[in-house]
Amino acid sequence: MSESSNLHIAVIGAGPGGYAAAFLAADLGMRVTLIDPELNPGGVCLYRGCIPSKAMLHVAKVIDESRHAKNWGVEYGDPKIDVARLRSWKESVVKKLTGGLGQLSKQRKVEYIQGWAAFENSNTLRVKRANGNDDSLSFDRIIIATGSRPAVVPGLKLDSPRMLNSTSALDLNDVPSTLLVIGGGYVGLELGTVYAALGSKVSVVEMLPGLLPGADRDLVLPLHKRMEKIFESILPNTTVASVKQESGGIRVTSDGPEVKEREKVFDKVLVSVGRKPNSDIPGLEKTQVQVGQRGFIQVNKQLQTDDPAIYAIGDVVGEPMLAHKASHEGRTAVEVIAGHKVAFEPNAIPAVVFTDPEIAWCGLTETQAQKENREVKVARFPWAASGRALTLDRTEGMTKLIVDPQTERVLGVGIVGVSAGEMISEGVVAIEMGALAKDIALSIHPHPTLSETIMESAEVFFGASTHVYRPNR
Ligand SMILES: Cc1cc2nc3c(=O)[nH]c(=O)nc-3n(C[C@H](O)[C@H](O)[C@H](O)COP(=O)(O)OP(=O)(O)OC[C@H]3O[C@@H](n4cnc5c(N)ncnc54)[C@H](O)[C@@H]3O)c2cc1C
């Protein structure tokens, strides 16, 4: 047994960061206490984020495909939507997964406390249990994994059941006749896609010039085109000036060059303008932990805060606010506590937008390369040349590699198209392994699959892809 196995660790917050940390700490022989207000581990991701949204997006996809099937000679008629059953199916998915995590905690002998934690000092927490008890507990190390919550814009604060955030939108209380989504980030677009499939007339406003500001524009374009078909309107460069409750809905006043009706009434309004880190933990000021200007807890590459006893991971320490980043940070923090020589310094954290088509990217983006004046070569493979895409009737996709022209090393991968989220992992492995474009071109990919588009984009890099004819070489 190593020295670290004598340590007693507390993890505050049982999201994908917190429970991954707690489980590894237990696997390494440490004594672990995991604290979270929910009945079981899961955090935002399982209870009101990744998992329920993806369950609903699956339903949206089935509805959409069934409608599309008439192009192939198969007609189903209009879907009948039983909202209560849909909701209970989604809830059953969440319950199964979170219950499974509860089991895994027990099997690992992690002490799971349902409750809220506050700091008394760097090593002591006051834990308010859900059963009403209040305890003061001391630990050798504490990992903060308190995550984030939906950001609130002061001008858009309105106490009304018609005003939704991502959490209440996922509750799926009904299907509004009209829905305005404020914010064209991935959460707004994913939830907008769900409600549009269920029958709402969805409009989207985004303050910036385009949807999904973090993604390369050529990846966003096919999605934008498809969304123009499923949404009533998409208004970039538009800000919402005010929201007012009326008897029939929410009156929204918007400003922007493309706004035709400045005031419009919507049945419901979903505000999805980003997330705010939960760094306002009571008593944190009694420790040496420092919080930066944007509210993120400051950590180094070992996930150590300015307080030697306290580590922090996940959404509460910064972007990208994604579940897989949180869990990798969680495991790294525990390894650091265990004395392993490790740091969190990935070359590629994948980002996936689970719309239809999906967008996924990892490593260097083309936009980032341009901003940094970095010389790169971009090889694109259009899915119109993919046999698999054609069999799916989804040829709007595109796969691209961002390659260092000198070393021919793959620096970034971007994909737009169905199942982009499943395929991006190949890009992550390629980048992390330092793969050259040649390695990808020479790795035999199965036919007919969409993954071949990654291999063929590497062939495009060398100017001779089987399915793309270049007359002027
Ligand atoms: C609608 C939606 C869809 C999303 N989809 C995806 C996706 O597809 N893929 C993806 O990677 N990410 C997605 N995310 C983001 C993802 O949910 C977060 O990045 C992830 O949950 C962060 O994990 P975390 O462990 O840092 O914290 P969280 O999951 O936020 O968990 C933190 C936990 O700490 C608890 N807590 C806070 N304060 C205290 C305290 N004082 N005491 C005890 N407990 C406390 C909270 O209640 C919470 O349970 C989505 C988010 C939303 C909202």
Coordinates of C-alpha atoms and ligand atoms in Angstrom, one line a residue:
M1 CA 0.0 0.0 0.0
S2 CA 1.3 3.5 -0.9
E3 CA 1.3 6.3 1.6
S4 CA -1.6 8.0 -0.1
S5 CA -3.9 5.1 0.7
N6 CA -4.0 6.4 4.3
L7 CA -5.5 9.7 3.1
H8 CA -9.1 10.6 3.7
I9 CA -10.4 12.6 0.7
A10 CA -13.6 14.6 0.4
V11 CA -15.1 15.4 -3.0
I12 CA -17.7 18.2 -3.2
G13 CA -20.1 17.6 -6.0
A14 CA -20.8 14.3 -7.7
G15 CA -21.0 15.2 -11.3
P16 CA -18.8 13.5 -14.0
G17 CA -15.8 15.3 -12.5
G18 CA -16.5 14.5 -8.9
Y19 CA -17.6 10.9 -9.1
A20 CA -14.7 10.0 -11.5
A21 CA -12.3 11.5 -8.9
A22 CA -14.0 9.7 -6.0
F23 CA -14.1 6.3 -7.8
L24 CA -10.4 6.5 -8.7
A25 CA -9.4 7.6 -5.2
A26 CA -11.2 4.6 -3.8
D27 CA -9.6 2.3 -6.4
L28 CA -6.2 3.6 -5.3
G29 CA -7.1 2.7 -1.7
M30 CA -8.0 6.1 -0.3
R31 CA -10.9 6.6 2.1
V32 CA -13.4 8.7 0.2
T33 CA -16.4 10.9 1.1
L34 CA -18.5 12.2 -1.8
I35 CA -21.0 14.9 -1.1
D36 CA -23.8 16.0 -3.4
P37 CA -27.5 17.2 -2.9
E38 CA -28.9 14.5 -5.2
L39 CA -29.9 11.0 -4.1
N40 CA -27.2 9.5 -6.3
P41 CA -24.1 10.7 -8.1
G42 CA -24.6 12.2 -11.6
G43 CA -24.5 15.9 -11.3
V44 CA -25.7 18.2 -14.1
C45 CA -24.6 15.9 -16.8
L46 CA -26.8 13.0 -15.8
Y47 CA -29.7 14.8 -14.1
R48 CA -30.2 17.9 -16.3
G49 CA -27.6 18.0 -19.0
C50 CA -25.8 15.6 -21.3
I51 CA -28.0 12.5 -20.7
P52 CA -31.6 13.8 -20.7
S53 CA -30.8 16.1 -23.6
K54 CA -29.4 13.2 -25.7
A55 CA -32.3 11.0 -24.8
M56 CA -34.6 13.7 -26.1
L57 CA -32.5 14.3 -29.2
H58 CA -32.7 10.6 -30.0
V59 CA -36.5 11.0 -30.1
A60 CA -36.2 14.1 -32.2
K61 CA -34.0 12.2 -34.7
V62 CA -36.5 9.3 -34.9
I63 CA -39.3 11.8 -35.6
D64 CA -37.3 13.6 -38.2
E65 CA -36.2 10.4 -40.0
S66 CA -39.7 9.0 -40.0
R67 CA -40.8 12.2 -41.8
H68 CA -37.9 12.0 -44.2
A69 CA -38.6 8.4 -45.0
K70 CA -41.3 9.3 -47.5
N71 CA -38.5 10.4 -49.8
W72 CA -37.5 6.7 -49.9
G73 CA -41.0 5.4 -50.4
V74 CA -41.9 4.7 -46.8
E75 CA -44.7 6.8 -45.2
Y76 CA -45.6 6.8 -41.5
G77 CA -48.0 9.6 -41.1
D78 CA -47.8 12.3 -38.4
P79 CA -46.3 11.3 -35.0
K80 CA -48.6 11.3 -32.0
I81 CA -46.7 12.6 -29.1
D82 CA -47.5 11.5 -25.5
V83 CA -45.5 14.0 -23.5
A84 CA -46.0 12.2 -20.2
R85 CA -44.7 8.9 -21.6
L86 CA -41.8 10.7 -23.2
R87 CA -40.9 12.4 -20.0
S88 CA -41.1 9.2 -18.0
W89 CA -38.9 7.4 -20.5
K90 CA -36.3 10.2 -20.2
E91 CA -36.5 10.0 -16.4
S92 CA -36.1 6.2 -16.5
V93 CA -32.8 6.6 -18.4
V94 CA -31.6 9.1 -15.8
K95 CA -32.7 6.9 -12.9
K96 CA -31.0 3.8 -14.3
L97 CA -27.7 5.6 -14.9
T98 CA -27.6 7.5 -11.6
G99 CA -28.8 4.4 -9.7
G100 CA -25.9 2.5 -11.4
L101 CA -23.5 5.1 -10.1
G102 CA -25.0 4.8 -6.6
Q103 CA -24.2 1.0 -6.8
L104 CA -20.7 1.7 -8.0
S105 CA -20.1 4.0 -5.1
K106 CA -21.3 1.4 -2.7
Q107 CA -19.2 -1.4 -4.3
R108 CA -16.1 0.9 -3.9
K109 CA -17.1 1.7 -0.3
V110 CA -17.2 5.4 -1.1
E111 CA -19.1 7.2 1.6
Y112 CA -21.9 9.0 -0.3
I113 CA -23.5 11.9 1.6
Q114 CA -26.6 13.5 0.2
G115 CA -26.2 17.1 1.3
W116 CA -24.5 20.4 0.8
A117 CA -20.9 21.2 1.8
A118 CA -19.5 24.5 3.2
F119 CA -15.9 25.2 4.2
E120 CA -15.0 25.8 7.9
N121 CA -11.3 25.8 7.0
S122 CA -8.9 24.3 4.5
N123 CA -9.4 20.8 5.8
T124 CA -12.9 20.9 7.4
L125 CA -16.3 20.9 5.9
R126 CA -19.7 21.6 7.4
V127 CA -22.1 19.2 5.7
K128 CA -25.8 19.8 5.8
R129 CA -27.3 16.4 5.1
A130 CA -30.6 16.0 3.3
N131 CA -31.9 14.2 6.4
G132 CA -31.5 17.5 8.3
N133 CA -28.3 16.5 10.2
D134 CA -25.4 18.9 10.3
D135 CA -21.9 17.6 10.6
S136 CA -18.4 19.0 10.8
L137 CA -16.0 16.6 9.0
S138 CA -12.2 16.8 8.5
F139 CA -10.2 15.5 5.6
D140 CA -6.6 15.4 4.4
R141 CA -7.5 16.7 1.0
I142 CA -10.6 18.2 -0.5
I143 CA -11.5 18.2 -4.2
I144 CA -14.0 20.9 -5.3
A145 CA -16.1 19.6 -8.2
T146 CA -19.2 21.9 -7.8
G147 CA -19.8 22.4 -11.5
S148 CA -21.9 25.2 -12.9
R149 CA -25.4 26.5 -13.4
P150 CA -27.3 28.3 -16.1
A151 CA -26.1 32.0 -16.5
V152 CA -28.8 34.6 -15.8
V153 CA -28.9 37.8 -17.8
P154 CA -30.3 40.6 -15.5
G155 CA -32.4 42.1 -18.3
L156 CA -34.0 38.7 -19.0
K157 CA -34.9 37.9 -15.5
L158 CA -38.7 37.2 -15.3
D159 CA -40.4 35.0 -12.8
S160 CA -42.7 33.1 -15.0
P161 CA -43.4 29.4 -15.8
R162 CA -43.1 30.5 -19.5
M163 CA -39.5 31.4 -19.0
L164 CA -37.3 28.4 -19.3
N165 CA -33.6 27.5 -18.7
S166 CA -31.9 24.3 -19.8
T167 CA -33.1 22.5 -16.6
S168 CA -36.8 23.4 -16.9
A169 CA -36.7 22.9 -20.7
L170 CA -35.6 19.3 -20.0
D171 CA -38.4 18.8 -17.6
L172 CA -40.6 18.7 -20.6
N173 CA -43.8 19.9 -19.0
D174 CA -45.5 20.5 -22.3
V175 CA -44.8 21.4 -26.0
P176 CA -45.2 25.1 -26.4
S177 CA -46.8 26.3 -29.6
T178 CA -44.0 28.9 -30.1
L179 CA -40.6 28.9 -28.5
L180 CA -37.9 31.6 -28.6
V181 CA -34.4 30.3 -27.9
I182 CA -32.1 33.1 -26.7
G183 CA -28.6 32.0 -27.4
G184 CA -27.3 30.1 -30.4
G185 CA -24.8 28.0 -28.5
Y186 CA -24.9 24.2 -28.4
V187 CA -27.4 23.9 -25.5
G188 CA -29.9 26.3 -27.2
L189 CA -29.6 24.5 -30.5
E190 CA -29.9 21.0 -29.1
L191 CA -33.0 21.9 -27.1
G192 CA -34.4 23.9 -30.0
T193 CA -34.0 20.8 -32.2
V194 CA -35.9 18.7 -29.6
Y195 CA -38.9 21.1 -29.3
A196 CA -39.0 21.7 -33.1
A197 CA -39.3 17.9 -33.7
L198 CA -42.0 17.7 -31.0
G199 CA -44.0 20.4 -32.9
S200 CA -43.0 23.8 -31.5
K201 CA -42.4 26.7 -33.9
V202 CA -38.8 27.5 -32.7
S203 CA -37.0 30.8 -33.3
V204 CA -33.4 31.5 -32.3
V205 CA -31.7 34.8 -31.6
E206 CA -27.9 35.1 -31.2
M207 CA -26.1 38.2 -30.2
L208 CA -23.0 37.3 -32.2
P209 CA -22.8 37.1 -36.1
G210 CA -23.1 33.3 -36.2
L211 CA -24.3 30.2 -34.4
L212 CA -21.9 28.2 -32.3
P213 CA -19.2 30.9 -31.9
G214 CA -16.5 28.3 -31.0
A215 CA -16.8 26.2 -34.1
D216 CA -15.2 26.8 -37.6
R217 CA -17.7 28.5 -39.9
D218 CA -17.5 25.8 -42.7
L219 CA -18.6 23.2 -40.1
V220 CA -21.5 25.4 -39.0
L221 CA -22.8 26.2 -42.5
P222 CA -24.5 22.8 -43.3
L223 CA -26.1 22.8 -39.8
H224 CA -27.3 26.4 -40.3
K225 CA -28.8 25.5 -43.6
R226 CA -30.7 22.5 -42.1
M227 CA -31.8 24.5 -39.1
E228 CA -33.3 27.1 -41.4
K229 CA -35.6 24.4 -42.5
I230 CA -36.6 23.1 -39.1
F231 CA -36.7 26.5 -37.2
E232 CA -39.1 29.4 -37.9
S233 CA -36.2 31.8 -37.9
I234 CA -32.6 32.2 -36.9
L235 CA -31.5 35.8 -36.2
P236 CA -27.8 36.5 -35.7
N237 CA -26.5 39.9 -34.5
T238 CA -29.7 40.2 -32.5
T239 CA -30.1 41.1 -28.8
V240 CA -33.2 40.8 -26.7
A241 CA -33.9 44.1 -25.0
S242 CA -36.8 43.0 -22.8
V243 CA -39.2 40.2 -21.9
K244 CA -42.6 40.9 -20.4
Q245 CA -45.3 38.5 -19.2
E246 CA -48.7 38.8 -20.8
S247 CA -51.9 36.8 -20.6
G248 CA -51.1 34.8 -23.8
G249 CA -47.3 34.5 -23.5
I250 CA -44.1 36.4 -23.2
R251 CA -43.7 39.7 -25.2
V252 CA -40.2 39.9 -26.4
T253 CA -38.5 43.0 -27.8
S254 CA -35.4 42.4 -29.9
D255 CA -33.0 44.6 -31.8
G256 CA -30.9 43.7 -34.7
P257 CA -30.4 44.3 -38.5
E258 CA -32.5 41.3 -39.5
V259 CA -35.3 41.9 -37.0
K260 CA -38.6 42.4 -38.9
E261 CA -41.0 42.4 -36.0
R262 CA -39.4 44.2 -33.0
E263 CA -42.0 43.0 -30.6
K264 CA -43.4 39.5 -30.7
V265 CA -45.2 37.2 -28.3
F266 CA -44.0 33.7 -27.7
D267 CA -45.7 30.9 -25.8
K268 CA -42.3 30.2 -24.0
V269 CA -38.8 31.6 -24.0
L270 CA -35.7 29.5 -23.3
V271 CA -32.7 31.5 -22.1
S272 CA -29.5 29.6 -22.9
V273 CA -26.7 32.2 -22.7
G274 CA -24.0 30.1 -21.1
R275 CA -23.1 28.8 -17.7
K276 CA -21.8 30.2 -14.5
P277 CA -19.3 28.4 -12.3
N278 CA -20.5 27.3 -8.9
S279 CA -17.5 28.9 -7.1
D280 CA -19.6 30.7 -4.5
I281 CA -19.3 27.9 -2.1
P282 CA -20.1 29.1 1.5
G283 CA -16.9 29.5 3.6
L284 CA -14.5 29.4 0.6
E285 CA -13.1 32.6 1.9
K286 CA -11.8 30.8 5.0
T287 CA -9.4 28.9 2.7
Q288 CA -6.6 30.2 0.5
V289 CA -8.5 29.2 -2.7
Q290 CA -8.4 32.0 -5.3
V291 CA -11.3 32.7 -7.7
G292 CA -10.5 34.5 -11.0
Q293 CA -12.4 37.3 -12.6
R294 CA -14.8 35.1 -14.6
G295 CA -15.7 33.2 -11.4
F296 CA -13.5 30.2 -12.1
I297 CA -11.5 28.7 -9.3
Q298 CA -7.8 29.1 -10.2
V299 CA -5.8 25.9 -10.5
N300 CA -2.4 24.8 -12.0
K301 CA -1.9 21.9 -14.3
Q302 CA -2.0 19.6 -11.4
L303 CA -5.5 20.9 -10.5
Q304 CA -4.1 22.4 -7.3
T305 CA -5.7 25.5 -6.0
D306 CA -3.7 28.2 -4.1
D307 CA -4.6 26.2 -0.9
P308 CA -2.2 23.1 -0.5
A309 CA -5.1 21.0 0.8
I310 CA -7.6 21.8 -1.9
Y311 CA -7.9 20.8 -5.5
A312 CA -10.6 21.8 -8.0
I313 CA -11.8 20.3 -11.3
G314 CA -14.5 20.4 -13.9
D315 CA -16.8 23.3 -14.9
V316 CA -15.8 25.2 -11.8
V317 CA -12.2 25.7 -13.0
G318 CA -12.9 26.7 -16.6
E319 CA -13.6 26.1 -20.2
P320 CA -14.4 23.9 -22.0
M321 CA -17.3 23.2 -19.7
L322 CA -17.7 19.6 -20.8
A323 CA -18.3 16.3 -18.9
H324 CA -15.3 14.4 -20.4
K325 CA -12.9 17.3 -19.5
A326 CA -14.3 17.3 -15.9
S327 CA -13.7 13.5 -15.5
H328 CA -10.2 13.6 -16.9
E329 CA -9.3 16.5 -14.6
G330 CA -10.9 14.6 -11.7
R331 CA -8.7 11.5 -12.3
T332 CA -5.6 13.7 -12.8
A333 CA -6.2 15.5 -9.5
V334 CA -6.5 12.1 -7.7
E335 CA -3.3 10.9 -9.3
V336 CA -1.5 14.0 -8.2
I337 CA -2.8 13.5 -4.6
A338 CA -1.5 9.9 -4.9
G339 CA 1.9 11.2 -5.7
H340 CA 2.0 10.3 -9.4
K341 CA 3.9 12.6 -11.7
V342 CA 1.1 13.7 -13.9
A343 CA -0.5 16.9 -15.2
F344 CA -3.6 17.8 -17.1
E345 CA -2.3 18.9 -20.5
P346 CA -4.3 17.4 -23.3
N347 CA -3.6 18.3 -26.9
A348 CA -7.2 17.6 -27.9
I349 CA -10.4 17.9 -25.9
P350 CA -13.2 16.9 -28.3
A351 CA -16.3 19.1 -28.5
V352 CA -19.5 17.7 -29.9
V353 CA -22.8 19.5 -30.8
F354 CA -25.5 16.8 -30.9
T355 CA -27.7 18.6 -33.4
D356 CA -28.7 17.1 -36.7
P357 CA -26.2 17.1 -38.4
E358 CA -23.8 16.8 -35.6
I359 CA -20.7 19.0 -35.4
A360 CA -17.5 17.7 -33.7
W361 CA -14.0 19.0 -33.5
C362 CA -10.8 18.5 -31.6
G363 CA -7.3 19.9 -31.4
L364 CA -6.5 23.1 -33.3
T365 CA -9.4 24.7 -35.2
E366 CA -8.9 26.6 -38.5
T367 CA -10.3 29.7 -36.9
Q368 CA -7.8 29.4 -34.0
A369 CA -4.9 28.9 -36.5
Q370 CA -5.9 32.0 -38.4
K371 CA -6.1 34.0 -35.2
E372 CA -2.7 32.8 -34.1
N373 CA -1.3 33.5 -37.6
R374 CA -0.2 29.9 -37.6
E375 CA 0.6 28.3 -40.9
V376 CA -1.5 25.2 -41.5
K377 CA -2.8 23.1 -44.4
V378 CA -6.5 22.2 -44.4
A379 CA -7.7 19.1 -46.2
R380 CA -11.4 18.8 -46.7
F381 CA -13.4 15.7 -47.8
P382 CA -17.0 16.5 -48.9
W383 CA -19.5 13.8 -47.9
A384 CA -21.1 14.0 -51.3
A385 CA -18.2 11.7 -52.3
S386 CA -19.0 9.2 -49.5
G387 CA -20.9 6.1 -50.4
R388 CA -22.0 5.6 -46.8
A389 CA -23.4 9.2 -46.6
L390 CA -25.3 8.6 -49.8
T391 CA -26.9 5.4 -48.4
L392 CA -28.1 7.5 -45.4
D393 CA -29.3 10.3 -47.7
R394 CA -27.1 12.7 -45.7
T395 CA -24.4 14.0 -48.0
E396 CA -24.3 17.5 -46.6
G397 CA -21.4 16.6 -44.3
M398 CA -17.7 17.4 -44.4
T399 CA -14.6 16.1 -42.7
K400 CA -11.5 18.1 -42.5
L401 CA -7.9 17.7 -41.2
I402 CA -5.8 20.6 -40.0
V403 CA -2.2 19.6 -40.7
D404 CA 1.2 21.1 -40.0
P405 CA 2.6 21.7 -43.5
Q406 CA 6.2 21.1 -42.4
T407 CA 5.9 18.0 -40.2
E408 CA 2.6 16.8 -41.8
R409 CA 1.4 16.2 -38.2
V410 CA -2.4 16.2 -37.6
L411 CA -3.1 19.2 -35.4
G412 CA -6.9 19.3 -35.6
V413 CA -9.9 17.5 -36.9
G414 CA -13.4 18.9 -37.7
I415 CA -16.4 17.0 -38.8
V416 CA -20.0 18.0 -39.6
G417 CA -22.5 15.3 -40.5
V418 CA -24.5 12.5 -38.9
S419 CA -22.5 10.6 -36.2
A420 CA -19.7 13.2 -36.2
G421 CA -19.7 12.9 -32.4
E422 CA -18.9 9.1 -32.6
M423 CA -16.2 9.6 -35.2
I424 CA -14.2 12.5 -33.6
S425 CA -12.5 10.1 -31.2
E426 CA -10.3 8.9 -34.0
G427 CA -9.1 12.5 -34.4
V428 CA -8.4 12.7 -30.7
V429 CA -6.3 9.5 -30.7
A430 CA -4.5 10.7 -33.9
I431 CA -3.6 14.0 -32.3
E432 CA -2.6 12.6 -28.9
M433 CA -0.4 9.9 -30.6
G434 CA 1.3 12.6 -32.8
A435 CA -0.1 10.9 -36.0
L436 CA 1.0 12.2 -39.3
A437 CA -1.5 12.6 -42.1
K438 CA 0.2 9.6 -43.8
D439 CA -0.6 7.4 -40.8
I440 CA -4.3 8.2 -41.2
A441 CA -4.2 7.8 -45.0
L442 CA -2.5 4.4 -44.7
S443 CA -4.7 3.0 -41.9
I444 CA -7.3 0.9 -43.6
H445 CA -10.8 2.1 -42.7
P446 CA -13.8 -0.2 -43.1
H447 CA -16.1 0.3 -46.1
P448 CA -18.8 1.6 -46.3
T449 CA -18.5 3.8 -43.3
L450 CA -18.5 7.5 -42.5
S451 CA -15.1 7.0 -40.8
E452 CA -13.6 6.5 -44.3
T453 CA -14.1 10.3 -44.7
I454 CA -11.3 10.8 -42.2
M455 CA -8.9 8.5 -44.2
E456 CA -9.9 10.2 -47.4
S457 CA -9.4 13.7 -46.1
A458 CA -5.8 12.6 -45.3
E459 CA -5.6 11.4 -48.9
V460 CA -6.9 14.8 -50.0
F461 CA -4.0 16.3 -48.1
F462 CA -1.6 14.4 -50.4
G463 CA -3.7 15.4 -53.4
A464 CA -4.9 12.0 -54.5
S465 CA -8.1 10.9 -52.8
T466 CA -9.8 7.9 -54.5
H467 CA -13.3 9.6 -54.6
V468 CA -12.3 13.2 -55.2
Y469 CA -11.1 13.9 -58.8
R470 CA -8.6 16.8 -59.2
P471 CA -8.1 17.5 -62.9
N472 CA -5.4 20.2 -62.6
R473 CA -2.7 18.3 -60.8
Ligands
LIG1 C1 -28.5 20.9 -21.3 C2 -27.0 20.5 -21.2 C3 -26.5 19.6 -22.1 C4 -25.1 19.2 -21.9 N1 -24.6 18.3 -22.8 C5 -23.3 18.0 -22.7 C6 -22.8 17.0 -23.6 O1 -23.5 16.5 -24.5 N2 -21.5 16.7 -23.4 C7 -20.7 17.2 -22.5 O2 -19.5 16.9 -22.4 N3 -21.2 18.1 -21.6 C8 -22.5 18.5 -21.7 N4 -23.0 19.4 -20.8 C9 -22.1 20.0 -19.9 C10 -21.9 19.1 -18.7 O3 -23.1 18.8 -18.1 C11 -20.9 19.7 -17.7 O4 -19.7 20.1 -18.3 C12 -20.6 18.6 -16.6 O5 -21.7 18.2 -15.9 C13 -19.6 19.3 -15.6 O6 -19.3 18.3 -14.6 P1 -18.8 18.7 -13.2 O7 -18.4 17.4 -12.5 O8 -17.8 19.8 -13.3 O9 -20.0 19.4 -12.5 P2 -21.6 19.2 -12.5 O10 -22.0 18.1 -13.4 O11 -22.2 20.5 -12.6 O12 -21.9 18.6 -11.0 C14 -21.6 19.4 -9.9 C15 -22.4 18.9 -8.7 O13 -22.0 19.6 -7.5 C16 -23.1 19.9 -6.8 N5 -22.8 20.9 -5.8 C17 -22.6 22.3 -6.1 N6 -22.3 22.9 -4.9 C18 -22.3 22.0 -4.0 C19 -22.0 22.1 -2.6 N7 -21.7 23.2 -1.9 N8 -22.1 20.9 -1.8 C20 -22.4 19.7 -2.4 N9 -22.6 19.6 -3.8 C21 -22.5 20.7 -4.5 C22 -24.1 20.2 -7.8 O14 -25.4 20.2 -7.2 C23 -23.9 19.2 -8.8 O15 -24.6 18.0 -8.6 C24 -24.3 19.8 -20.9 C25 -24.9 20.7 -20.0 C26 -26.2 21.1 -20.2 C27 -26.8 22.1 -19.2

